[in-house]
Tab-separated table of C-alpha atoms and ligand atoms in Angstrom:
chain	number	residue	atom	x	y	z
A	119	UNK	CA	125.168	103.550	85.069
A	120	UNK	CA	124.494	103.660	81.347
A	121	UNK	CA	121.089	104.716	80.119
A	122	UNK	CA	120.451	101.408	78.332
A	123	UNK	CA	121.421	99.266	81.304
A	124	UNK	CA	118.947	101.150	83.513
A	125	UNK	CA	116.002	100.500	81.226
A	126	UNK	CA	116.982	96.864	80.977
A	127	UNK	CA	117.421	96.396	84.714
A	128	UNK	CA	114.298	98.180	85.956
A	129	UNK	CA	111.719	95.438	85.231
A	130	UNK	CA	114.020	92.807	86.698
A	131	UNK	CA	114.658	94.958	89.761
A	132	UNK	CA	110.961	95.348	90.479
A	133	UNK	CA	110.311	91.680	89.827
A	134	UNK	CA	112.967	90.881	92.425
A	135	UNK	CA	111.522	93.387	94.910
A	136	UNK	CA	108.072	91.864	94.411
A	137	UNK	CA	109.444	88.409	95.165
A	138	UNK	CA	111.139	89.633	98.333
A	139	UNK	CA	107.953	91.369	99.504
A	140	UNK	CA	105.935	88.211	98.869
A	141	UNK	CA	108.476	86.045	100.666
A	142	UNK	CA	108.645	88.440	103.626
A	143	UNK	CA	104.858	88.519	103.923
A	144	UNK	CA	104.678	84.726	103.877
A	145	UNK	CA	107.362	84.537	106.573
A	146	UNK	CA	105.615	87.189	108.642
A	147	UNK	CA	102.188	85.552	108.595
A	148	UNK	CA	103.692	82.127	109.067
A	149	UNK	CA	105.211	83.476	112.282
A	150	UNK	CA	102.019	85.293	113.250
A	151	UNK	CA	99.847	82.190	113.017
A	152	UNK	CA	102.519	80.116	114.770
A	153	UNK	CA	102.652	82.317	117.864
A	154	UNK	CA	100.610	80.969	120.727
A	155	UNK	CA	100.960	77.394	119.583
A	156	UNK	CA	102.921	75.299	122.016
A	157	UNK	CA	106.662	75.017	121.820
A	158	UNK	CA	107.450	77.082	118.737
A	159	UNK	CA	107.102	80.648	119.974
A	160	UNK	CA	110.758	81.430	119.338
A	161	UNK	CA	110.708	80.052	115.800
A	162	UNK	CA	107.508	81.957	115.054
A	163	UNK	CA	108.997	85.118	116.462
A	164	UNK	CA	112.114	84.696	114.320
A	165	UNK	CA	109.886	84.138	111.269
A	166	UNK	CA	107.994	87.337	112.013
A	167	UNK	CA	111.176	89.286	112.588
A	168	UNK	CA	112.834	88.174	109.373
A	169	UNK	CA	109.609	88.885	107.484
A	170	UNK	CA	109.412	92.386	108.952
A	171	UNK	CA	113.092	93.065	108.228
A	172	UNK	CA	112.600	91.874	104.644
A	173	UNK	CA	109.674	94.262	104.204
A	174	UNK	CA	111.563	97.211	105.707
A	175	UNK	CA	114.578	96.512	103.509
A	176	UNK	CA	112.421	96.369	100.399
A	177	UNK	CA	110.687	99.636	101.252
A	178	UNK	CA	114.093	101.187	101.840
A	179	UNK	CA	115.310	99.952	98.465
A	180	UNK	CA	112.227	101.352	96.718
A	181	UNK	CA	112.786	104.676	98.464
A	182	UNK	CA	116.424	104.742	97.347
A	183	UNK	CA	115.340	103.931	93.818
A	184	UNK	CA	112.888	106.855	93.849
A	185	UNK	CA	115.591	109.235	95.045
A	186	UNK	CA	117.876	107.949	92.284
A	187	UNK	CA	115.220	108.591	89.635
A	188	UNK	CA	114.591	112.093	90.952
A	189	UNK	CA	118.311	112.858	90.753
A	190	UNK	CA	118.445	111.461	87.236
A	191	UNK	CA	115.544	113.680	86.151
A	192	UNK	CA	117.205	116.744	87.667
A	193	UNK	CA	120.529	115.838	86.081
A	194	UNK	CA	118.986	115.516	82.637
A	195	UNK	CA	117.033	118.747	82.962
A	196	UNK	CA	113.722	117.092	82.246
A	197	UNK	CA	110.963	119.526	83.052
A	198	UNK	CA	107.229	119.084	83.138
A	199	UNK	CA	105.316	121.571	81.019
A	200	UNK	CA	101.707	122.605	81.174
A	201	UNK	CA	99.846	123.703	78.035
A	202	UNK	CA	96.978	126.137	78.535
A	203	UNK	CA	94.437	127.173	75.928
A	204	UNK	CA	91.871	129.931	76.091
A	205	UNK	CA	88.440	128.618	75.069
A	206	UNK	CA	87.362	132.088	73.938
A	207	UNK	CA	90.205	133.318	71.745
A	208	UNK	CA	92.250	130.113	71.276
A	209	UNK	CA	95.344	131.749	72.758
A	210	UNK	CA	97.836	129.032	73.693
A	211	UNK	CA	100.601	129.201	76.271
A	212	UNK	CA	103.205	126.770	77.584
A	213	UNK	CA	104.627	127.217	81.064
A	214	UNK	CA	106.413	125.075	83.664
A	215	UNK	CA	104.185	122.687	85.575
A	216	UNK	CA	102.953	123.819	88.948
A	217	UNK	CA	101.529	121.667	91.705
A	218	UNK	CA	97.781	121.394	91.376
A	219	UNK	CA	97.751	121.475	87.581
A	220	UNK	CA	95.640	118.797	85.940
A	221	UNK	CA	94.341	118.233	82.433
A	222	UNK	CA	90.990	120.015	81.835
A	223	UNK	CA	91.480	122.014	85.004
A	224	UNK	CA	91.568	125.802	85.041
A	225	UNK	CA	94.909	127.478	84.412
A	226	UNK	CA	95.871	131.113	84.495
A	227	UNK	CA	93.832	134.042	83.267
A	228	UNK	CA	94.006	134.659	79.535
A	229	UNK	CA	96.184	137.712	78.858
A	230	UNK	CA	94.180	138.527	75.708
A	231	UNK	CA	90.638	138.351	76.990
A	232	UNK	CA	89.064	141.118	79.120
A	233	UNK	CA	88.843	140.541	82.862
A	234	UNK	CA	85.402	139.408	83.973
A	235	UNK	CA	83.632	140.348	87.187
A	236	UNK	CA	85.166	139.056	90.392
A	237	UNK	CA	84.644	135.407	91.235
A	238	UNK	CA	83.998	134.543	87.603
A	239	UNK	CA	86.246	132.064	85.795
A	240	UNK	CA	85.243	133.502	82.422
A	241	UNK	CA	88.686	134.413	81.109
A	242	UNK	CA	90.687	131.611	82.654
A	243	UNK	CA	92.409	129.247	80.278
A	244	UNK	CA	91.887	125.495	80.232
A	245	UNK	CA	94.806	123.126	80.760
A	246	UNK	CA	94.818	120.900	77.699
A	247	UNK	CA	98.045	118.972	78.144
A	248	UNK	CA	100.811	118.211	80.607
A	249	UNK	CA	103.975	116.640	79.297
A	250	UNK	CA	107.633	115.927	79.959
A	251	UNK	CA	110.206	118.006	78.157
A	252	UNK	CA	113.780	116.767	77.867
A	253	UNK	CA	116.486	119.360	78.080
A	254	UNK	CA	117.847	120.269	74.646
A	255	UNK	CA	121.371	120.672	75.968
A	256	UNK	CA	121.521	117.069	77.088
A	257	UNK	CA	120.298	115.754	73.746
A	258	UNK	CA	123.199	117.257	71.839
A	259	UNK	CA	125.948	115.459	73.752
B	476	LIG	ZN1	91.424	134.471	75.622
């Protein structure tokens, strides 16, 4: 798919998924409240089933969409970068994002400041930004 067609289709796609979820839920609860009433157990059961299948299908589609996005990100070499700054000496470093990084959390130890006593966070840098970086190679083409 083309890049432009993806960005155009995404809102519509989610709007559609939302509609299907809503419809499935209505079907499901319609069936749920109908069960136990005389004579229409089968209809209610069919309502519930189709509602449940609708929900499962939608979840499956969302999952597939997520996998597609992840592949796209890998294919375009988009990386997440973490910016760390030392509050003591203003040393700044940029490194690839690691799990557990968050803005204003503690990053790595500052390579320029002296090591403090054990257990102290004195020379650890602060994470000041986390951002997406698009691969330069892809931009040229
Ligand atoms: Zn420092």
